[in-house]
Amino acid sequence: MSFLGAAMWPLAAHAQQPIPVVGFLNGASPRAYASNVSGFLLGLKETGYIEGQNVAIEYRWAEGHYDRLPAMAADLVQRQVAVIAANTSAVPAATAATTKIPIVFLTANDPVEAGLVKSLNRPGGNVTGVSLISGALGAKQLEVLHEVVPAAKSVAFLVNRTNPNMELYIRGVQEAARTLGQEIEILNASTEAEIDAAFQRHRDALVVAPDGFFIGRSSQLATLALRNALPTMCPFREFTAGGGLMSYGVSLPDQYRQFGIYAGKILQGASPADLPVLQPTKFELVINLKTAKTLGLAIPPGVLARADEVIE
């Protein structure tokens, strides 16, 4: 064998080695999550992985049908992906499917209370990720809404009970409502028709829970809130940008970037047991002043001063 041939052989063998595969398991739809996927890919890129070059991604989208997630998770395990990246609704299916393949989560729940990890600093198993701590988030959303609509005594909470992680959020807002002396009604919606029906209920205000199905219907939620003159608080900016009154929550694209960084670190050889669970340090309050005027609401100066973005 010539020197050139000998020199090229290891390179050719290396080139033929399969690239790692990330299983991306998500309960929502790709249309609604385009910006979040971009954030995830950016996080992977920051750790040296570029889709289609040195990493492949197997996407699995449940389109709001959470009952499909267990089969999707089992399929990814059968394909022996290197790591599974699962969002809130997909986490239970992923953890039930494997205790060996590393799992990176992005969850709205307290991961310790949910039994995903032993502690935030030392997860201890095959699971780690990013916690959005939405239990406390729901209470804060209700408090801000109360500042804007202090006369609201009856408040509806729109939740998707097919999401296996809704109970923590519900408990948080129920406790906050009792503190504020407000009457609450939990409304379930897992279809567009049920969303429509929820806005027909006679309540003074509405809070929307963090859920992939709802994120994909931000425009529908904003339109219904305006049509029914219902002051509404959502956890995602897309709602407010689409004409809704207010949103308070994390920047999902940025959290998905952190999600991608952790997936990349595991591909590099890091153990989930040693990667502390990340928590957001910044929450964004976005207010649509045009919508406030349409609803006849005067946003208190103190709330406006705290807003990260004001849409006029």
PDB file of C-alpha atoms in Angstrom:
ATOM      1  CA  MET A   1       0.000   0.000   0.000  1.00  0.00           C
ATOM      2  CA  SER A   2       1.339   3.437  -0.960  1.00  0.00           C
ATOM      3  CA  PHE A   3       1.938   6.066   1.673  1.00  0.00           C
ATOM      4  CA  LEU A   4      -0.932   8.078   0.265  1.00  0.00           C
ATOM      5  CA  GLY A   5      -3.233   5.077   0.477  1.00  0.00           C
ATOM      6  CA  ALA A   6      -2.095   4.304   4.013  1.00  0.00           C
ATOM      7  CA  ALA A   7      -2.592   7.898   5.042  1.00  0.00           C
ATOM      8  CA  MET A   8      -6.078   8.097   3.557  1.00  0.00           C
ATOM      9  CA  TRP A   9      -7.380   4.786   4.948  1.00  0.00           C
ATOM     10  CA  PRO A  10      -7.923   5.996   8.547  1.00  0.00           C
ATOM     11  CA  LEU A  11      -9.677   9.095   7.249  1.00  0.00           C
ATOM     12  CA  ALA A  12     -11.996   7.032   5.080  1.00  0.00           C
ATOM     13  CA  ALA A  13     -12.766   4.682   7.958  1.00  0.00           C
ATOM     14  CA  HIS A  14     -13.482   7.648  10.208  1.00  0.00           C
ATOM     15  CA  ALA A  15     -15.773   9.196   7.609  1.00  0.00           C
ATOM     16  CA  GLN A  16     -17.813   6.014   7.449  1.00  0.00           C
ATOM     17  CA  GLN A  17     -18.478   5.969  11.174  1.00  0.00           C
ATOM     18  CA  PRO A  18     -22.147   6.736  11.928  1.00  0.00           C
ATOM     19  CA  ILE A  19     -22.878  10.150  13.367  1.00  0.00           C
ATOM     20  CA  PRO A  20     -24.744  10.341  16.686  1.00  0.00           C
ATOM     21  CA  VAL A  21     -28.524  10.621  16.602  1.00  0.00           C
ATOM     22  CA  VAL A  22     -30.593  12.819  18.931  1.00  0.00           C
ATOM     23  CA  GLY A  23     -34.200  11.807  19.504  1.00  0.00           C
ATOM     24  CA  PHE A  24     -36.311  14.972  19.732  1.00  0.00           C
ATOM     25  CA  LEU A  25     -39.582  14.030  21.440  1.00  0.00           C
ATOM     26  CA  ASN A  26     -42.195  16.768  21.691  1.00  0.00           C
ATOM     27  CA  GLY A  27     -45.899  16.895  22.447  1.00  0.00           C
ATOM     28  CA  ALA A  28     -46.584  19.944  20.262  1.00  0.00           C
ATOM     29  CA  SER A  29     -46.434  20.585  16.511  1.00  0.00           C
ATOM     30  CA  PRO A  30     -43.434  21.632  14.398  1.00  0.00           C
ATOM     31  CA  ARG A  31     -45.318  24.621  12.992  1.00  0.00           C
ATOM     32  CA  ALA A  32     -45.783  26.169  16.429  1.00  0.00           C
ATOM     33  CA  TYR A  33     -42.277  25.315  17.612  1.00  0.00           C
ATOM     34  CA  ALA A  34     -40.145  26.548  14.702  1.00  0.00           C
ATOM     35  CA  SER A  35     -38.437  29.255  16.786  1.00  0.00           C
ATOM     36  CA  ASN A  36     -37.898  26.802  19.654  1.00  0.00           C
ATOM     37  CA  VAL A  37     -36.299  24.242  17.352  1.00  0.00           C
ATOM     38  CA  SER A  38     -34.023  27.007  16.061  1.00  0.00           C
ATOM     39  CA  GLY A  39     -33.009  27.689  19.659  1.00  0.00           C
ATOM     40  CA  PHE A  40     -32.320  23.977  20.229  1.00  0.00           C
ATOM     41  CA  LEU A  41     -30.169  23.755  17.098  1.00  0.00           C
ATOM     42  CA  LEU A  42     -28.280  26.880  18.168  1.00  0.00           C
ATOM     43  CA  GLY A  43     -27.491  25.234  21.502  1.00  0.00           C
ATOM     44  CA  LEU A  44     -26.217  22.118  19.733  1.00  0.00           C
ATOM     45  CA  LYS A  45     -24.104  24.302  17.449  1.00  0.00           C
ATOM     46  CA  GLU A  46     -22.540  26.037  20.444  1.00  0.00           C
ATOM     47  CA  THR A  47     -21.284  22.637  21.594  1.00  0.00           C
ATOM     48  CA  GLY A  48     -19.917  21.806  18.130  1.00  0.00           C
ATOM     49  CA  TYR A  49     -22.814  19.849  16.616  1.00  0.00           C
ATOM     50  CA  ILE A  50     -24.537  20.840  13.386  1.00  0.00           C
ATOM     51  CA  GLU A  51     -27.571  18.937  12.139  1.00  0.00           C
ATOM     52  CA  GLY A  52     -26.821  17.067   8.929  1.00  0.00           C
ATOM     53  CA  GLN A  53     -23.059  17.375   9.359  1.00  0.00           C
ATOM     54  CA  ASN A  54     -21.958  15.654  12.552  1.00  0.00           C
ATOM     55  CA  VAL A  55     -25.292  14.940  14.230  1.00  0.00           C
ATOM     56  CA  ALA A  56     -28.668  13.656  13.054  1.00  0.00           C
ATOM     57  CA  ILE A  57     -31.991  14.414  14.702  1.00  0.00           C
ATOM     58  CA  GLU A  58     -35.017  12.124  14.721  1.00  0.00           C
ATOM     59  CA  TYR A  59     -38.024  14.393  15.309  1.00  0.00           C
ATOM     60  CA  ARG A  60     -41.180  13.001  16.879  1.00  0.00           C
ATOM     61  CA  TRP A  61     -44.143  15.391  17.190  1.00  0.00           C
ATOM     62  CA  ALA A  62     -47.349  14.341  18.970  1.00  0.00           C
ATOM     63  CA  GLU A  63     -49.312  17.342  17.585  1.00  0.00           C
ATOM     64  CA  GLY A  64     -51.089  17.751  20.931  1.00  0.00           C
ATOM     65  CA  HIS A  65     -52.112  14.056  21.041  1.00  0.00           C
ATOM     66  CA  TYR A  66     -50.176  13.140  24.156  1.00  0.00           C
ATOM     67  CA  ASP A  67     -51.367   9.546  24.069  1.00  0.00           C
ATOM     68  CA  ARG A  68     -49.042   9.028  21.079  1.00  0.00           C
ATOM     69  CA  LEU A  69     -45.915   9.832  23.072  1.00  0.00           C
ATOM     70  CA  PRO A  70     -45.255   6.415  24.687  1.00  0.00           C
ATOM     71  CA  ALA A  71     -45.065   4.695  21.288  1.00  0.00           C
ATOM     72  CA  MET A  72     -42.865   7.474  19.946  1.00  0.00           C
ATOM     73  CA  ALA A  73     -40.511   7.180  22.917  1.00  0.00           C
ATOM     74  CA  ALA A  74     -40.342   3.399  22.515  1.00  0.00           C
ATOM     75  CA  ASP A  75     -39.464   3.853  18.848  1.00  0.00           C
ATOM     76  CA  LEU A  76     -36.570   6.170  19.693  1.00  0.00           C
ATOM     77  CA  VAL A  77     -35.277   3.680  22.246  1.00  0.00           C
ATOM     78  CA  GLN A  78     -35.484   0.888  19.671  1.00  0.00           C
ATOM     79  CA  ARG A  79     -33.475   3.045  17.265  1.00  0.00           C
ATOM     80  CA  GLN A  80     -30.818   3.376  19.994  1.00  0.00           C
ATOM     81  CA  VAL A  81     -30.492   7.139  19.785  1.00  0.00           C
ATOM     82  CA  ALA A  82     -27.593   8.676  21.704  1.00  0.00           C
ATOM     83  CA  VAL A  83     -29.791  11.017  23.744  1.00  0.00           C
ATOM     84  CA  ILE A  84     -33.507  11.827  23.991  1.00  0.00           C
ATOM     85  CA  ALA A  85     -34.525  15.488  24.261  1.00  0.00           C
ATOM     86  CA  ALA A  86     -38.068  15.611  25.666  1.00  0.00           C
ATOM     87  CA  ASN A  87     -40.348  18.535  26.481  1.00  0.00           C
ATOM     88  CA  THR A  88     -42.765  18.730  29.431  1.00  0.00           C
ATOM     89  CA  SER A  89     -45.549  16.553  28.060  1.00  0.00           C
ATOM     90  CA  ALA A  90     -43.078  14.031  26.618  1.00  0.00           C
ATOM     91  CA  VAL A  91     -40.936  13.540  29.726  1.00  0.00           C
ATOM     92  CA  PRO A  92     -43.082  10.842  31.402  1.00  0.00           C
ATOM     93  CA  ALA A  93     -43.089   8.769  28.199  1.00  0.00           C
ATOM     94  CA  ALA A  94     -39.324   9.133  27.778  1.00  0.00           C
ATOM     95  CA  THR A  95     -38.460   8.194  31.366  1.00  0.00           C
ATOM     96  CA  ALA A  96     -40.830   5.231  31.241  1.00  0.00           C
ATOM     97  CA  ALA A  97     -39.216   3.997  28.029  1.00  0.00           C
ATOM     98  CA  THR A  98     -35.583   3.857  29.197  1.00  0.00           C
ATOM     99  CA  THR A  99     -33.338   4.097  32.224  1.00  0.00           C
ATOM    100  CA  LYS A 100     -30.159   3.728  30.145  1.00  0.00           C
ATOM    101  CA  ILE A 101     -30.298   6.225  27.284  1.00  0.00           C
ATOM    102  CA  PRO A 102     -29.524   9.762  28.544  1.00  0.00           C
ATOM    103  CA  ILE A 103     -32.581  12.022  28.658  1.00  0.00           C
ATOM    104  CA  VAL A 104     -32.516  15.809  28.607  1.00  0.00           C
ATOM    105  CA  PHE A 105     -35.808  17.400  29.625  1.00  0.00           C
ATOM    106  CA  LEU A 106     -37.336  20.832  29.326  1.00  0.00           C
ATOM    107  CA  THR A 107     -40.119  20.693  31.865  1.00  0.00           C
ATOM    108  CA  ALA A 108     -42.631  23.070  33.403  1.00  0.00           C
ATOM    109  CA  ASN A 109     -42.653  20.976  36.581  1.00  0.00           C
ATOM    110  CA  ASP A 110     -40.456  20.779  39.653  1.00  0.00           C
ATOM    111  CA  PRO A 111     -38.218  17.868  38.541  1.00  0.00           C
ATOM    112  CA  VAL A 112     -37.475  16.800  42.123  1.00  0.00           C
ATOM    113  CA  GLU A 113     -41.140  16.717  43.133  1.00  0.00           C
ATOM    114  CA  ALA A 114     -41.950  14.911  39.891  1.00  0.00           C
ATOM    115  CA  GLY A 115     -39.349  12.242  40.696  1.00  0.00           C
ATOM    116  CA  LEU A 116     -37.218  12.947  37.635  1.00  0.00           C
ATOM    117  CA  VAL A 117     -34.032  13.703  39.582  1.00  0.00           C
ATOM    118  CA  LYS A 118     -32.726  13.213  43.116  1.00  0.00           C
ATOM    119  CA  SER A 119     -31.742  16.865  43.456  1.00  0.00           C
ATOM    120  CA  LEU A 120     -31.273  19.894  41.230  1.00  0.00           C
ATOM    121  CA  ASN A 121     -27.510  20.018  41.784  1.00  0.00           C
ATOM    122  CA  ARG A 122     -26.895  16.279  41.450  1.00  0.00           C
ATOM    123  CA  PRO A 123     -29.598  14.620  39.335  1.00  0.00           C
ATOM    124  CA  GLY A 124     -28.058  11.200  39.947  1.00  0.00           C
ATOM    125  CA  GLY A 125     -29.526   9.116  37.106  1.00  0.00           C
ATOM    126  CA  ASN A 126     -29.867   9.187  33.331  1.00  0.00           C
ATOM    127  CA  VAL A 127     -31.995  12.346  33.378  1.00  0.00           C
ATOM    128  CA  THR A 128     -31.254  16.083  33.614  1.00  0.00           C
ATOM    129  CA  GLY A 129     -32.317  19.245  31.826  1.00  0.00           C
ATOM    130  CA  VAL A 130     -34.052  22.590  32.170  1.00  0.00           C
ATOM    131  CA  SER A 131     -36.883  23.332  34.611  1.00  0.00           C
ATOM    132  CA  LEU A 132     -39.234  26.220  33.835  1.00  0.00           C
ATOM    133  CA  ILE A 133     -40.761  26.091  37.367  1.00  0.00           C
ATOM    134  CA  SER A 134     -44.261  26.830  36.082  1.00  0.00           C
ATOM    135  CA  GLY A 135     -45.947  26.057  39.382  1.00  0.00           C
ATOM    136  CA  ALA A 136     -44.651  29.358  40.779  1.00  0.00           C
ATOM    137  CA  LEU A 137     -45.120  30.952  37.360  1.00  0.00           C
ATOM    138  CA  GLY A 138     -48.896  30.413  37.438  1.00  0.00           C
ATOM    139  CA  ALA A 139     -49.184  32.184  40.785  1.00  0.00           C
ATOM    140  CA  LYS A 140     -47.147  35.139  39.503  1.00  0.00           C
ATOM    141  CA  GLN A 141     -49.294  35.371  36.359  1.00  0.00           C
ATOM    142  CA  LEU A 142     -52.414  35.587  38.500  1.00  0.00           C
ATOM    143  CA  GLU A 143     -50.878  38.273  40.711  1.00  0.00           C
ATOM    144  CA  VAL A 144     -49.956  40.481  37.723  1.00  0.00           C
ATOM    145  CA  LEU A 145     -53.392  39.994  36.189  1.00  0.00           C
ATOM    146  CA  HIS A 146     -54.949  41.001  39.529  1.00  0.00           C
ATOM    147  CA  GLU A 147     -52.931  44.232  39.499  1.00  0.00           C
ATOM    148  CA  VAL A 148     -54.306  45.078  36.061  1.00  0.00           C
ATOM    149  CA  VAL A 149     -57.886  43.922  36.723  1.00  0.00           C
ATOM    150  CA  PRO A 150     -58.280  44.300  40.514  1.00  0.00           C
ATOM    151  CA  ALA A 151     -62.079  44.115  40.321  1.00  0.00           C
ATOM    152  CA  ALA A 152     -61.966  40.629  38.785  1.00  0.00           C
ATOM    153  CA  LYS A 153     -63.407  38.228  41.338  1.00  0.00           C
ATOM    154  CA  SER A 154     -64.083  35.237  39.100  1.00  0.00           C
ATOM    155  CA  VAL A 155     -61.112  33.974  37.120  1.00  0.00           C
ATOM    156  CA  ALA A 156     -61.007  31.002  34.773  1.00  0.00           C
ATOM    157  CA  PHE A 157     -57.895  28.882  34.289  1.00  0.00           C
ATOM    158  CA  LEU A 158     -57.560  27.206  30.924  1.00  0.00           C
ATOM    159  CA  VAL A 159     -55.634  23.948  31.216  1.00  0.00           C
ATOM    160  CA  ASN A 160     -55.085  20.870  29.103  1.00  0.00           C
ATOM    161  CA  ARG A 161     -55.580  17.923  31.426  1.00  0.00           C
ATOM    162  CA  THR A 162     -54.303  15.476  28.812  1.00  0.00           C
ATOM    163  CA  ASN A 163     -50.920  17.027  29.591  1.00  0.00           C
ATOM    164  CA  PRO A 164     -49.571  14.724  32.331  1.00  0.00           C
ATOM    165  CA  ASN A 165     -47.840  17.616  34.092  1.00  0.00           C
ATOM    166  CA  MET A 166     -50.720  20.015  34.697  1.00  0.00           C
ATOM    167  CA  GLU A 167     -51.413  19.312  38.362  1.00  0.00           C
ATOM    168  CA  LEU A 168     -48.456  21.305  39.718  1.00  0.00           C
ATOM    169  CA  TYR A 169     -49.526  24.376  37.750  1.00  0.00           C
ATOM    170  CA  ILE A 170     -53.124  24.025  38.915  1.00  0.00           C
ATOM    171  CA  ARG A 171     -52.078  23.790  42.578  1.00  0.00           C
ATOM    172  CA  GLY A 172     -49.945  26.922  42.234  1.00  0.00           C
ATOM    173  CA  VAL A 173     -52.732  29.060  40.804  1.00  0.00           C
ATOM    174  CA  GLN A 174     -55.318  27.686  43.232  1.00  0.00           C
ATOM    175  CA  GLU A 175     -53.169  28.695  46.201  1.00  0.00           C
ATOM    176  CA  ALA A 176     -52.571  32.151  44.715  1.00  0.00           C
ATOM    177  CA  ALA A 177     -56.292  32.605  44.025  1.00  0.00           C
ATOM    178  CA  ARG A 178     -57.155  31.816  47.641  1.00  0.00           C
ATOM    179  CA  THR A 179     -54.612  34.390  48.812  1.00  0.00           C
ATOM    180  CA  LEU A 180     -56.131  37.017  46.514  1.00  0.00           C
ATOM    181  CA  GLY A 181     -59.692  36.106  47.501  1.00  0.00           C
ATOM    182  CA  GLN A 182     -60.658  35.169  43.969  1.00  0.00           C
ATOM    183  CA  GLU A 183     -63.139  32.584  42.773  1.00  0.00           C
ATOM    184  CA  ILE A 184     -61.548  30.204  40.304  1.00  0.00           C
ATOM    185  CA  GLU A 185     -62.834  27.769  37.728  1.00  0.00           C
ATOM    186  CA  ILE A 186     -60.630  25.215  36.020  1.00  0.00           C
ATOM    187  CA  LEU A 187     -61.553  24.851  32.351  1.00  0.00           C
ATOM    188  CA  ASN A 188     -60.198  21.924  30.361  1.00  0.00           C
ATOM    189  CA  ALA A 189     -59.423  22.219  26.655  1.00  0.00           C
ATOM    190  CA  SER A 190     -57.616  19.709  24.489  1.00  0.00           C
ATOM    191  CA  THR A 191     -59.331  20.588  21.188  1.00  0.00           C
ATOM    192  CA  GLU A 192     -59.973  23.830  19.308  1.00  0.00           C
ATOM    193  CA  ALA A 193     -63.712  23.478  19.974  1.00  0.00           C
ATOM    194  CA  GLU A 194     -63.083  23.248  23.718  1.00  0.00           C
ATOM    195  CA  ILE A 195     -60.941  26.397  23.537  1.00  0.00           C
ATOM    196  CA  ASP A 196     -63.830  28.186  21.821  1.00  0.00           C
ATOM    197  CA  ALA A 197     -66.254  26.975  24.504  1.00  0.00           C
ATOM    198  CA  ALA A 198     -63.960  28.137  27.317  1.00  0.00           C
ATOM    199  CA  PHE A 199     -64.129  31.737  26.130  1.00  0.00           C
ATOM    200  CA  GLN A 200     -67.930  31.654  26.219  1.00  0.00           C
ATOM    201  CA  ARG A 201     -67.972  31.226  29.991  1.00  0.00           C
ATOM    202  CA  HIS A 202     -68.913  34.344  31.945  1.00  0.00           C
ATOM    203  CA  ARG A 203     -65.796  35.136  33.933  1.00  0.00           C
ATOM    204  CA  ASP A 204     -63.980  38.386  34.722  1.00  0.00           C
ATOM    205  CA  ALA A 205     -60.561  37.244  33.517  1.00  0.00           C
ATOM    206  CA  LEU A 206     -58.677  34.211  32.188  1.00  0.00           C
ATOM    207  CA  VAL A 207     -55.236  32.689  32.723  1.00  0.00           C
ATOM    208  CA  VAL A 208     -53.885  30.209  30.179  1.00  0.00           C
ATOM    209  CA  ALA A 209     -51.617  27.396  31.381  1.00  0.00           C
ATOM    210  CA  PRO A 210     -48.259  26.634  29.721  1.00  0.00           C
ATOM    211  CA  ASP A 211     -48.940  23.841  27.246  1.00  0.00           C
ATOM    212  CA  GLY A 212     -47.634  22.910  23.810  1.00  0.00           C
ATOM    213  CA  PHE A 213     -51.160  22.566  22.416  1.00  0.00           C
ATOM    214  CA  PHE A 214     -51.976  26.132  23.502  1.00  0.00           C
ATOM    215  CA  ILE A 215     -48.702  27.534  22.165  1.00  0.00           C
ATOM    216  CA  GLY A 216     -49.696  26.260  18.742  1.00  0.00           C
ATOM    217  CA  ARG A 217     -52.964  28.168  19.013  1.00  0.00           C
ATOM    218  CA  SER A 218     -51.713  31.547  20.178  1.00  0.00           C
ATOM    219  CA  SER A 219     -53.564  33.382  17.402  1.00  0.00           C
ATOM    220  CA  GLN A 220     -56.839  31.612  18.198  1.00  0.00           C
ATOM    221  CA  LEU A 221     -56.486  32.469  21.891  1.00  0.00           C
ATOM    222  CA  ALA A 222     -55.714  36.126  21.183  1.00  0.00           C
ATOM    223  CA  THR A 223     -58.634  36.449  18.755  1.00  0.00           C
ATOM    224  CA  LEU A 224     -61.104  34.885  21.179  1.00  0.00           C
ATOM    225  CA  ALA A 225     -59.903  37.035  24.077  1.00  0.00           C
ATOM    226  CA  LEU A 226     -60.508  40.201  22.052  1.00  0.00           C
ATOM    227  CA  ARG A 227     -63.805  39.024  20.611  1.00  0.00           C
ATOM    228  CA  ASN A 228     -65.149  38.255  24.076  1.00  0.00           C
ATOM    229  CA  ALA A 229     -63.556  41.321  25.722  1.00  0.00           C
ATOM    230  CA  LEU A 230     -61.892  39.014  28.245  1.00  0.00           C
ATOM    231  CA  PRO A 231     -58.679  40.163  29.961  1.00  0.00           C
ATOM    232  CA  THR A 232     -56.339  37.219  29.474  1.00  0.00           C
ATOM    233  CA  MET A 233     -52.860  36.328  30.702  1.00  0.00           C
ATOM    234  CA  CYS A 234     -50.739  33.798  28.791  1.00  0.00           C
ATOM    235  CA  PRO A 235     -47.294  32.339  29.484  1.00  0.00           C
ATOM    236  CA  PHE A 236     -45.895  32.968  25.991  1.00  0.00           C
ATOM    237  CA  ARG A 237     -45.028  36.142  24.088  1.00  0.00           C
ATOM    238  CA  GLU A 238     -46.576  34.939  20.824  1.00  0.00           C
ATOM    239  CA  PHE A 239     -50.027  35.441  22.363  1.00  0.00           C
ATOM    240  CA  THR A 240     -49.392  39.102  23.183  1.00  0.00           C
ATOM    241  CA  ALA A 241     -47.706  39.787  19.861  1.00  0.00           C
ATOM    242  CA  GLY A 242     -50.792  38.331  18.190  1.00  0.00           C
ATOM    243  CA  GLY A 243     -53.134  40.772  19.937  1.00  0.00           C
ATOM    244  CA  GLY A 244     -53.527  39.289  23.413  1.00  0.00           C
ATOM    245  CA  LEU A 245     -53.408  41.497  26.509  1.00  0.00           C
ATOM    246  CA  MET A 246     -50.434  40.178  28.488  1.00  0.00           C
ATOM    247  CA  SER A 247     -47.933  37.384  28.801  1.00  0.00           C
ATOM    248  CA  TYR A 248     -45.561  36.499  31.580  1.00  0.00           C
ATOM    249  CA  GLY A 249     -43.056  33.700  31.266  1.00  0.00           C
ATOM    250  CA  VAL A 250     -39.658  32.645  30.017  1.00  0.00           C
ATOM    251  CA  SER A 251     -38.283  33.100  26.530  1.00  0.00           C
ATOM    252  CA  LEU A 252     -38.868  29.616  25.144  1.00  0.00           C
ATOM    253  CA  PRO A 253     -36.323  29.915  22.287  1.00  0.00           C
ATOM    254  CA  ASP A 254     -33.651  30.803  24.844  1.00  0.00           C
ATOM    255  CA  GLN A 255     -34.631  27.900  27.106  1.00  0.00           C
ATOM    256  CA  TYR A 256     -34.544  25.556  24.114  1.00  0.00           C
ATOM    257  CA  ARG A 257     -31.042  26.843  23.419  1.00  0.00           C
ATOM    258  CA  GLN A 258     -30.014  25.721  26.933  1.00  0.00           C
ATOM    259  CA  PHE A 259     -31.821  22.452  26.211  1.00  0.00           C
ATOM    260  CA  GLY A 260     -29.673  22.012  23.085  1.00  0.00           C
ATOM    261  CA  ILE A 261     -26.459  22.844  24.928  1.00  0.00           C
ATOM    262  CA  TYR A 262     -27.136  20.057  27.429  1.00  0.00           C
ATOM    263  CA  ALA A 263     -27.890  17.582  24.634  1.00  0.00           C
ATOM    264  CA  GLY A 264     -24.579  18.558  23.038  1.00  0.00           C
ATOM    265  CA  LYS A 265     -22.665  18.154  26.299  1.00  0.00           C
ATOM    266  CA  ILE A 266     -24.017  14.633  26.676  1.00  0.00           C
ATOM    267  CA  LEU A 267     -22.967  13.839  23.105  1.00  0.00           C
ATOM    268  CA  GLN A 268     -19.512  15.027  24.133  1.00  0.00           C
ATOM    269  CA  GLY A 269     -19.501  12.457  26.925  1.00  0.00           C
ATOM    270  CA  ALA A 270     -20.929  14.276  29.941  1.00  0.00           C
ATOM    271  CA  SER A 271     -23.100  12.227  32.276  1.00  0.00           C
ATOM    272  CA  PRO A 272     -26.644  13.463  33.029  1.00  0.00           C
ATOM    273  CA  ALA A 273     -26.016  12.528  36.661  1.00  0.00           C
ATOM    274  CA  ASP A 274     -23.373  15.252  36.891  1.00  0.00           C
ATOM    275  CA  LEU A 275     -25.148  18.042  34.998  1.00  0.00           C
ATOM    276  CA  PRO A 276     -27.157  20.256  37.400  1.00  0.00           C
ATOM    277  CA  VAL A 277     -30.735  21.013  36.426  1.00  0.00           C
ATOM    278  CA  LEU A 278     -30.868  24.520  34.957  1.00  0.00           C
ATOM    279  CA  GLN A 279     -33.498  27.050  35.977  1.00  0.00           C
ATOM    280  CA  PRO A 280     -34.444  30.298  34.238  1.00  0.00           C
ATOM    281  CA  THR A 281     -33.193  33.508  35.783  1.00  0.00           C
ATOM    282  CA  LYS A 282     -35.307  35.879  33.694  1.00  0.00           C
ATOM    283  CA  PHE A 283     -39.049  36.088  33.123  1.00  0.00           C
ATOM    284  CA  GLU A 284     -40.504  38.419  30.515  1.00  0.00           C
ATOM    285  CA  LEU A 285     -43.598  40.542  31.052  1.00  0.00           C
ATOM    286  CA  VAL A 286     -45.064  41.651  27.716  1.00  0.00           C
ATOM    287  CA  ILE A 287     -48.052  44.019  27.535  1.00  0.00           C
ATOM    288  CA  ASN A 288     -50.116  44.984  24.487  1.00  0.00           C
ATOM    289  CA  LEU A 289     -51.266  48.559  25.137  1.00  0.00           C
ATOM    290  CA  LYS A 290     -53.477  48.640  22.043  1.00  0.00           C
ATOM    291  CA  THR A 291     -55.412  45.661  23.367  1.00  0.00           C
ATOM    292  CA  ALA A 292     -55.620  47.218  26.838  1.00  0.00           C
ATOM    293  CA  LYS A 293     -57.230  50.323  25.316  1.00  0.00           C
ATOM    294  CA  THR A 294     -59.646  48.181  23.316  1.00  0.00           C
ATOM    295  CA  LEU A 295     -60.673  46.433  26.552  1.00  0.00           C
ATOM    296  CA  GLY A 296     -60.970  49.752  28.381  1.00  0.00           C
ATOM    297  CA  LEU A 297     -58.166  48.910  30.784  1.00  0.00           C
ATOM    298  CA  ALA A 298     -55.625  51.356  32.168  1.00  0.00           C
ATOM    299  CA  ILE A 299     -52.387  49.504  32.890  1.00  0.00           C
ATOM    300  CA  PRO A 300     -51.040  50.692  36.282  1.00  0.00           C
ATOM    301  CA  PRO A 301     -47.756  52.641  35.989  1.00  0.00           C
ATOM    302  CA  GLY A 302     -46.024  50.151  38.294  1.00  0.00           C
ATOM    303  CA  VAL A 303     -46.893  47.257  36.007  1.00  0.00           C
ATOM    304  CA  LEU A 304     -45.811  49.199  32.909  1.00  0.00           C
ATOM    305  CA  ALA A 305     -42.501  50.018  34.577  1.00  0.00           C
ATOM    306  CA  ARG A 306     -41.834  46.309  35.141  1.00  0.00           C
ATOM    307  CA  ALA A 307     -42.701  45.317  31.571  1.00  0.00           C
ATOM    308  CA  ASP A 308     -39.850  43.980  29.457  1.00  0.00           C
ATOM    309  CA  GLU A 309     -41.733  44.854  26.300  1.00  0.00           C
ATOM    310  CA  VAL A 310     -44.687  47.109  25.576  1.00  0.00           C
ATOM    311  CA  ILE A 311     -46.507  46.643  22.268  1.00  0.00           C
ATOM    312  CA  GLU A 312     -48.315  49.782  21.095  1.00  0.00           C
TER     313      GLU A 312
END
